[in-house]
CSV table of C-alpha atoms in Angstrom, one decimal:
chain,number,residue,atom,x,y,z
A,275,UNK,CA,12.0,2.4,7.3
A,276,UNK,CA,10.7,6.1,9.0
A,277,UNK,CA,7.9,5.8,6.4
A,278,UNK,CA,7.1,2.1,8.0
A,279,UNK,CA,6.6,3.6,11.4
A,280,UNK,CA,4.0,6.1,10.4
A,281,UNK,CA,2.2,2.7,8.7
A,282,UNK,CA,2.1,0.8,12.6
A,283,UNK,CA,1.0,4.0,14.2
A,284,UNK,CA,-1.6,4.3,11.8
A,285,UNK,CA,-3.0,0.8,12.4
A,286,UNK,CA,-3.0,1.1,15.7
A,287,UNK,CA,-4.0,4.2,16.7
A,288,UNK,CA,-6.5,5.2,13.9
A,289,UNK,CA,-8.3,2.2,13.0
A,290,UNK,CA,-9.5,1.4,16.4
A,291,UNK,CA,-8.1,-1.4,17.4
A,292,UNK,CA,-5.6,0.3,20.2
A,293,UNK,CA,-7.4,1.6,22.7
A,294,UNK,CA,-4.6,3.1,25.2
A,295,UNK,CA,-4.7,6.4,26.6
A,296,UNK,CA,-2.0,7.3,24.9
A,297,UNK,CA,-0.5,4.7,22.3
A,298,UNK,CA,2.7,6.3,21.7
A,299,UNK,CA,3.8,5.9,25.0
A,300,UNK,CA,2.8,2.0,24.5
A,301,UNK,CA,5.0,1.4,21.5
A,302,UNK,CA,9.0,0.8,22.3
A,303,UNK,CA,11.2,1.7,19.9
A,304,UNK,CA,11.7,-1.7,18.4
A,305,UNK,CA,7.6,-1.4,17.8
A,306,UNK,CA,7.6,0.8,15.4
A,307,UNK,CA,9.5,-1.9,13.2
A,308,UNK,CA,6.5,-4.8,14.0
A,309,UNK,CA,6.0,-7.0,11.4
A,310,UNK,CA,8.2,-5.3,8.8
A,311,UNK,CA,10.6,-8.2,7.5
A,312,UNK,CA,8.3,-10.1,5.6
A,313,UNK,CA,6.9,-7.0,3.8
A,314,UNK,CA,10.3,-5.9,2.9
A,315,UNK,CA,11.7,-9.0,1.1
A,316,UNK,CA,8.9,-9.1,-1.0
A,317,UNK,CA,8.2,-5.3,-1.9
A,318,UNK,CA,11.1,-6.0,-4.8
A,319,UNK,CA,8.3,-8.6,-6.0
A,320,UNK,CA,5.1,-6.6,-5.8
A,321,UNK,CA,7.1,-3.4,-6.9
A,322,UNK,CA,8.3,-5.6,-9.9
A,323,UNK,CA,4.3,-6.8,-10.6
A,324,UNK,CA,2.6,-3.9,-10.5
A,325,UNK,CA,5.0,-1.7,-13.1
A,326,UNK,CA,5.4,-4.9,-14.7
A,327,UNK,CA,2.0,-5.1,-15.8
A,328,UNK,CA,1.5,-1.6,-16.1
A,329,UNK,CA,4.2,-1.1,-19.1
A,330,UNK,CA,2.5,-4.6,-20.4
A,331,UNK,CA,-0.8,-3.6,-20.0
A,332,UNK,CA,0.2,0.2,-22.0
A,333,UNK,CA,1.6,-2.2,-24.4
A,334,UNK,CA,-1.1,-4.2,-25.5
A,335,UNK,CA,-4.1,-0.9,-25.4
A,336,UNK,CA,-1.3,0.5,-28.2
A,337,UNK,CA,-1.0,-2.8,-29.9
A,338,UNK,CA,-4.8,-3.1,-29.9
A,339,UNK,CA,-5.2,0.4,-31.5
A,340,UNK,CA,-2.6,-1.4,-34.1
A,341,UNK,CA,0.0,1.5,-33.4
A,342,UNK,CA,3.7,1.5,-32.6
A,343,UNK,CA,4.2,0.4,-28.8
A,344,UNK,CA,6.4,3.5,-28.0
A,345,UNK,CA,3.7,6.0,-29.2
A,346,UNK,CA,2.2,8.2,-26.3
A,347,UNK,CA,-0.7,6.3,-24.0
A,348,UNK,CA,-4.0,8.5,-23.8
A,349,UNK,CA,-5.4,9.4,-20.2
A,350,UNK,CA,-7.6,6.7,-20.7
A,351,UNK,CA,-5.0,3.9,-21.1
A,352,UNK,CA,-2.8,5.0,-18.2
A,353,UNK,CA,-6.3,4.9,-15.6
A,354,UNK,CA,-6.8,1.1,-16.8
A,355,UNK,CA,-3.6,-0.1,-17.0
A,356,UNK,CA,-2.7,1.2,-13.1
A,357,UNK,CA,-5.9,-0.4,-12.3
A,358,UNK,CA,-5.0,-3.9,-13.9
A,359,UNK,CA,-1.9,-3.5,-12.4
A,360,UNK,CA,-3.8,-2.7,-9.0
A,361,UNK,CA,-5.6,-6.0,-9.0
A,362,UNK,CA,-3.0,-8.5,-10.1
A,363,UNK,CA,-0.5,-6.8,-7.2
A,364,UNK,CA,-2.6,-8.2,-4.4
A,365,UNK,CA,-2.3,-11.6,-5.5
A,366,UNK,CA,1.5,-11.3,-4.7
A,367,UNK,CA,0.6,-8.7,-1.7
A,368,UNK,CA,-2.4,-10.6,0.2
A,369,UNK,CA,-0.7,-12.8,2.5
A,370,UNK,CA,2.3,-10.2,3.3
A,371,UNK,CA,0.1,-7.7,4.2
A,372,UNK,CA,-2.3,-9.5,6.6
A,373,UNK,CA,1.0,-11.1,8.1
A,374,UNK,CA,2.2,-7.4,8.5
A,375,UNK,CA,-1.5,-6.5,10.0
A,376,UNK,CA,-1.8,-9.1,12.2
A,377,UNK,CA,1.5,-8.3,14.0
A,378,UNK,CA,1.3,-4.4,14.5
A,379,UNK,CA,-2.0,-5.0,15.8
A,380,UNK,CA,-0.7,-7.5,18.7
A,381,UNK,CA,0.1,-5.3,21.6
A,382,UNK,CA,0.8,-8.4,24.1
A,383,UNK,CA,4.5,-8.1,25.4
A,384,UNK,CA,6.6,-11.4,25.3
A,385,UNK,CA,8.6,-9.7,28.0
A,386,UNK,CA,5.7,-9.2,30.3
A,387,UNK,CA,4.8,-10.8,33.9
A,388,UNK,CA,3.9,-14.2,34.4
A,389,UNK,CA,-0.5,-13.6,35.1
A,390,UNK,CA,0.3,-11.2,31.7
A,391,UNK,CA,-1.4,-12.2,28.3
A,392,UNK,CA,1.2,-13.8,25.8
A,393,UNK,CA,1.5,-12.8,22.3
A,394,UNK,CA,-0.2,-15.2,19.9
A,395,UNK,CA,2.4,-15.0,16.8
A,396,UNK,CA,6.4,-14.8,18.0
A,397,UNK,CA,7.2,-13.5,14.4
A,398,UNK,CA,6.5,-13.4,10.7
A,399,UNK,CA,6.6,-17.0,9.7
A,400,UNK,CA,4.9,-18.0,12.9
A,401,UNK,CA,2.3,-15.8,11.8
A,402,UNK,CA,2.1,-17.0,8.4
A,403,UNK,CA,2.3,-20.6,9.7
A,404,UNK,CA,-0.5,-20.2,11.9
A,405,UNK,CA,-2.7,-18.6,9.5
A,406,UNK,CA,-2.1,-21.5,7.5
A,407,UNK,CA,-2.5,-24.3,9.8
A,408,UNK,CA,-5.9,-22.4,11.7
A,409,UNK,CA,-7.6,-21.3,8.5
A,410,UNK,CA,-6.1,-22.7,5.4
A,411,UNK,CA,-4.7,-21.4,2.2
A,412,UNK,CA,-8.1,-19.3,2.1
A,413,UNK,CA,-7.0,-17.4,5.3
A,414,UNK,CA,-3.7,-15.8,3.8
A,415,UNK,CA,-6.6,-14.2,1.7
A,416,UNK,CA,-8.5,-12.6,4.4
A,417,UNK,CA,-10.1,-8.9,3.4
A,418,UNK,CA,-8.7,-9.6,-0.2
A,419,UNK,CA,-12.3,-7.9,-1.7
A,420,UNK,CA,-11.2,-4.8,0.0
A,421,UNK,CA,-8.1,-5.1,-0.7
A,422,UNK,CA,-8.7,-5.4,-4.4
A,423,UNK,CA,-11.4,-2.4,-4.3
A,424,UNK,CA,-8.2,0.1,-2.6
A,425,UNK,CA,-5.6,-1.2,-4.7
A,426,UNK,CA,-7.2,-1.2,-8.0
A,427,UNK,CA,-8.8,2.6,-8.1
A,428,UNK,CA,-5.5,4.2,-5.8
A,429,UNK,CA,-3.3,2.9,-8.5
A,430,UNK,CA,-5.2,3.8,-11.6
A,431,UNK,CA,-5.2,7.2,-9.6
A,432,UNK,CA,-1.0,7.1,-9.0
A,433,UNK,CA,-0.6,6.6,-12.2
A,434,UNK,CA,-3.1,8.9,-13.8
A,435,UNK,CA,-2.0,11.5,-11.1
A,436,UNK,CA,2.1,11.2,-12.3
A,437,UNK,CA,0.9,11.2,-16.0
A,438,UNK,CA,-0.8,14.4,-15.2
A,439,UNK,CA,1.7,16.0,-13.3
A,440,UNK,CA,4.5,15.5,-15.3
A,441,UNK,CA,3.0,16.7,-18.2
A,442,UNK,CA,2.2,20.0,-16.3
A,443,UNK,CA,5.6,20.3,-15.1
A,444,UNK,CA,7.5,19.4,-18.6
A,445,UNK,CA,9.1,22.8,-19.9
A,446,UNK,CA,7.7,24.2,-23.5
A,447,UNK,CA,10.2,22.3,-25.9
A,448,UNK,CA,10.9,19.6,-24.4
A,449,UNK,CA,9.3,15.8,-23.6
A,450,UNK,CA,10.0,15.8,-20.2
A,451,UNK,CA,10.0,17.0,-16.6
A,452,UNK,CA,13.2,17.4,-14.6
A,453,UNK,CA,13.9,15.7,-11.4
A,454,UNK,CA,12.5,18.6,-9.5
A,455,UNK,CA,9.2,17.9,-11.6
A,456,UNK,CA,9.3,13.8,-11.5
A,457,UNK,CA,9.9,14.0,-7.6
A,458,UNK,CA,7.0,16.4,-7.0
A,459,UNK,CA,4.8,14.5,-9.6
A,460,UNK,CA,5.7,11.5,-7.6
A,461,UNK,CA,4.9,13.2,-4.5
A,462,UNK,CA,1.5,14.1,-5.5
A,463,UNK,CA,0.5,11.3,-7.0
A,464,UNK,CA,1.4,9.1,-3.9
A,465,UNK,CA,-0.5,12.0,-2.2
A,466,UNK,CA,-3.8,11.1,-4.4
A,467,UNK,CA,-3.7,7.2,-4.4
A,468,UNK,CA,-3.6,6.9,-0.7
A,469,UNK,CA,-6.7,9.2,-0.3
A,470,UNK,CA,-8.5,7.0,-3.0
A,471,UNK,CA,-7.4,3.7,-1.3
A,472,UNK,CA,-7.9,5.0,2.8
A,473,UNK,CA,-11.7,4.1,3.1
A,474,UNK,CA,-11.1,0.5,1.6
A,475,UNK,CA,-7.8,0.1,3.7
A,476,UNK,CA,-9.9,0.9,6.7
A,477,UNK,CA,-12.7,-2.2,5.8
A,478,UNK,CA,-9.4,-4.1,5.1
A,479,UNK,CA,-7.7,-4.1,8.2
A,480,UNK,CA,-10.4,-4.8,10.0
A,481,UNK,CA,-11.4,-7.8,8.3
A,482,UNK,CA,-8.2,-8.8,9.1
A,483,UNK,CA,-7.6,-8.4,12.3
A,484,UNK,CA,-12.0,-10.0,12.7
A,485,UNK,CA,-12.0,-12.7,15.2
A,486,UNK,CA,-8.3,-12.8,16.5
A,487,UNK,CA,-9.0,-11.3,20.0
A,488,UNK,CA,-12.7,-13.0,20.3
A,489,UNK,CA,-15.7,-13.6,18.4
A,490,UNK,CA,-15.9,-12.6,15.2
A,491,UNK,CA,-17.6,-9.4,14.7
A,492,UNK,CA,-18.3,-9.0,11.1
A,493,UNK,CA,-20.6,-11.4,8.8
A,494,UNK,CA,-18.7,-10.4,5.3
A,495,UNK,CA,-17.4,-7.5,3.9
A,496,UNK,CA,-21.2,-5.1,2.9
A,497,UNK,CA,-21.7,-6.6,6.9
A,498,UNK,CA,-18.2,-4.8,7.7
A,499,UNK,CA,-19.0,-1.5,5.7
A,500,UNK,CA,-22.6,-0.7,6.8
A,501,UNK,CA,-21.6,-1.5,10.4
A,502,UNK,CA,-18.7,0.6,10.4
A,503,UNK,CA,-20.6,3.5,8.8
A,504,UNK,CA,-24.0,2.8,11.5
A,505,UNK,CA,-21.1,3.0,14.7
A,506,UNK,CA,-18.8,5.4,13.8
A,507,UNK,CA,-20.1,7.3,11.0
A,508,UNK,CA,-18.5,8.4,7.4
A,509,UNK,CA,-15.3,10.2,9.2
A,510,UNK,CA,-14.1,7.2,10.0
A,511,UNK,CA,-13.2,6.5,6.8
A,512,UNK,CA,-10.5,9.5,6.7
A,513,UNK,CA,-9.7,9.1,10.0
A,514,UNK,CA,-6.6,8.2,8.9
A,515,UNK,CA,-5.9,10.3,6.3
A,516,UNK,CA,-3.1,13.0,7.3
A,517,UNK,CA,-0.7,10.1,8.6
A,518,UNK,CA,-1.1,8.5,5.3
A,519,UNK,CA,-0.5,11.3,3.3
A,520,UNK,CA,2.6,11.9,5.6
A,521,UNK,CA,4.0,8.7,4.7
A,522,UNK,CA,2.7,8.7,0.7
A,523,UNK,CA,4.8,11.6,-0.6
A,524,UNK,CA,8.4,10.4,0.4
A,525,UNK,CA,7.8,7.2,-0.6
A,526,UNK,CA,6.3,8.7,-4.1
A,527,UNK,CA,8.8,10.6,-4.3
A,528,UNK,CA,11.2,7.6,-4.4
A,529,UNK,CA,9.2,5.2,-6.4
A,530,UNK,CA,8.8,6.9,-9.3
A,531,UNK,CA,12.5,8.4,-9.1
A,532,UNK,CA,13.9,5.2,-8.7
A,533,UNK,CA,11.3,4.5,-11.5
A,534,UNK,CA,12.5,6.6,-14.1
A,535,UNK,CA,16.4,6.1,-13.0
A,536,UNK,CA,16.0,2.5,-14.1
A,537,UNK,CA,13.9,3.0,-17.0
A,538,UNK,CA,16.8,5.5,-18.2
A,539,UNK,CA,18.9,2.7,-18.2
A,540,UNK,CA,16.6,0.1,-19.7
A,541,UNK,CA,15.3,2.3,-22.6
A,542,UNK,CA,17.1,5.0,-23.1
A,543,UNK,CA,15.7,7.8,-25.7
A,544,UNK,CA,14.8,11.3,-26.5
A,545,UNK,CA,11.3,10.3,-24.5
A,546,UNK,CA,13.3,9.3,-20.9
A,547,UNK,CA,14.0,11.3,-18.3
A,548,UNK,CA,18.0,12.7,-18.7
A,549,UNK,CA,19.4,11.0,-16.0
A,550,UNK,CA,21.3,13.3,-13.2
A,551,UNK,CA,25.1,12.5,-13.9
A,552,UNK,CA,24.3,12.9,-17.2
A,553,UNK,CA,23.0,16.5,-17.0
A,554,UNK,CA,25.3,19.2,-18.5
């Protein structure tokens, strides 16, 4: 939940959609928390997708090859299988995340005056509702190129990254790192996918958030890139970059723990992390 309120400061502040004198002071503390529910009770799911079809996906490359399933993946294998596992996530992550957008982008107060602006969504299924019912189906889907083109490389990168790490941190004689080793390679490689995936999640939001406080500004997504990079120039892209990387190694950090604590218990072997109450 600390992690979540870097995510709203981050959209507002960095993305350009805020433009306060100082947005900090125009966030109560309940802000921070904008939008979160819906994102939450389905993070299990998307969690569940993405290393779902990332052990499936290592699977079938081995089975392919026509060699056992539990014999080591190459570089190779890990980098396509986290990007598989990129692109069929946002299917299950799309309308979530612009639900989530939409409403830590809406600074309107509900406790304001009476001649004060109203806020347009009064929560997350009246924002999903009303995406539905204004744009259709289609616009749960909004920025979902973008989204793709973040998701797909920053997760063949977390993956590749981990593999990497671990391996450098794994002790001479034995298979595996130890916790100190899985939490920094998780770290790391959370570290590396969110610089990969910024630039896209910039085009993203805004494509998003296109046309909910006027006209729409932005024809299609090259129309959203070259126009961003013509105004504010290549930087903007990484604007964003040192409060995402704040947030991305605590929360790689206990991905890939949690990770390897359940697949200790699923498929226990001399290849699995030792688990910590079981360390001598």
């Amino acid at each position: 939940m600390a992690v979540y309120c870097c995510d709203i400061f981050e959209r507002r502040v960095l993305k350009g959609f805020v433009l306060e004198k100082n947005p900090l002071m125009a966030l109560k503390v309940y802000g921070f928390f904008k939008g979160m529910s819906l994102p939450i009770s389905t993070i299990s799911v998307t969690s569940a997708v993405v290393f779902g079809t990332y052990r499936n996906c290592l699977q079938c490359l081995n089975q392919a090859r026509g060699v056992d399933c539990t014999a080591p993946n190459s570089k190779l294998d890990i980098f396509l299988s986290g990007m598989v596992a990129g692109v069929v996530q946002t299917s299950v992550l799309a309308p979530g995340d612009i639900v989530k957008v939409r409403l830590q982008c809406q600074t309107e107060s509900r406790r304001g005056g009476p001649n004060m602006p109203k806020p347009k969504y009064h929560g997350p299924i009246h924002c999903l509702l009303s995406i539905i019912r204004e744009e259709g189906f289609r616009g749960l889907y909004r920025g979902i190129l973008p989204l793709i083109l973040r998701d797909a490389p920053s997760f063949a990168t977390y993956f590749w990254t981990y593999s990497v790490c671990c391996e450098l941190l794994t002790h001479s004689g034995k298979k595996s790192p130890d916790w100190s080793g899985v939490m920094l390679a998780g770290g790391t490689a959370g570290i590396a996918g969110w610089t990969v995936a910024t630039p896209m999640d910039v085009i993203k939001s805004r494509l998003q958030m296109d046309g909910i406080r006027g006209p729409r500004q932005y024809r299609s997504f090259i129309h959203c890139l070259t126009d961003t990079v013509r105004v504010e120039g290549v930087g903007v892209f990484y604007r964003s970059l040192g409060i995402s990387v704040l947030r991305a190694f605590p929360v790689g950090v206990a991905v890939f723990v949690t990770y390897e604590v359940v697949s200790g218990f699923l498929r226990p072997g001399p290849g699995s992390i030792e688990l910590p109450w079981r360390l001598k």
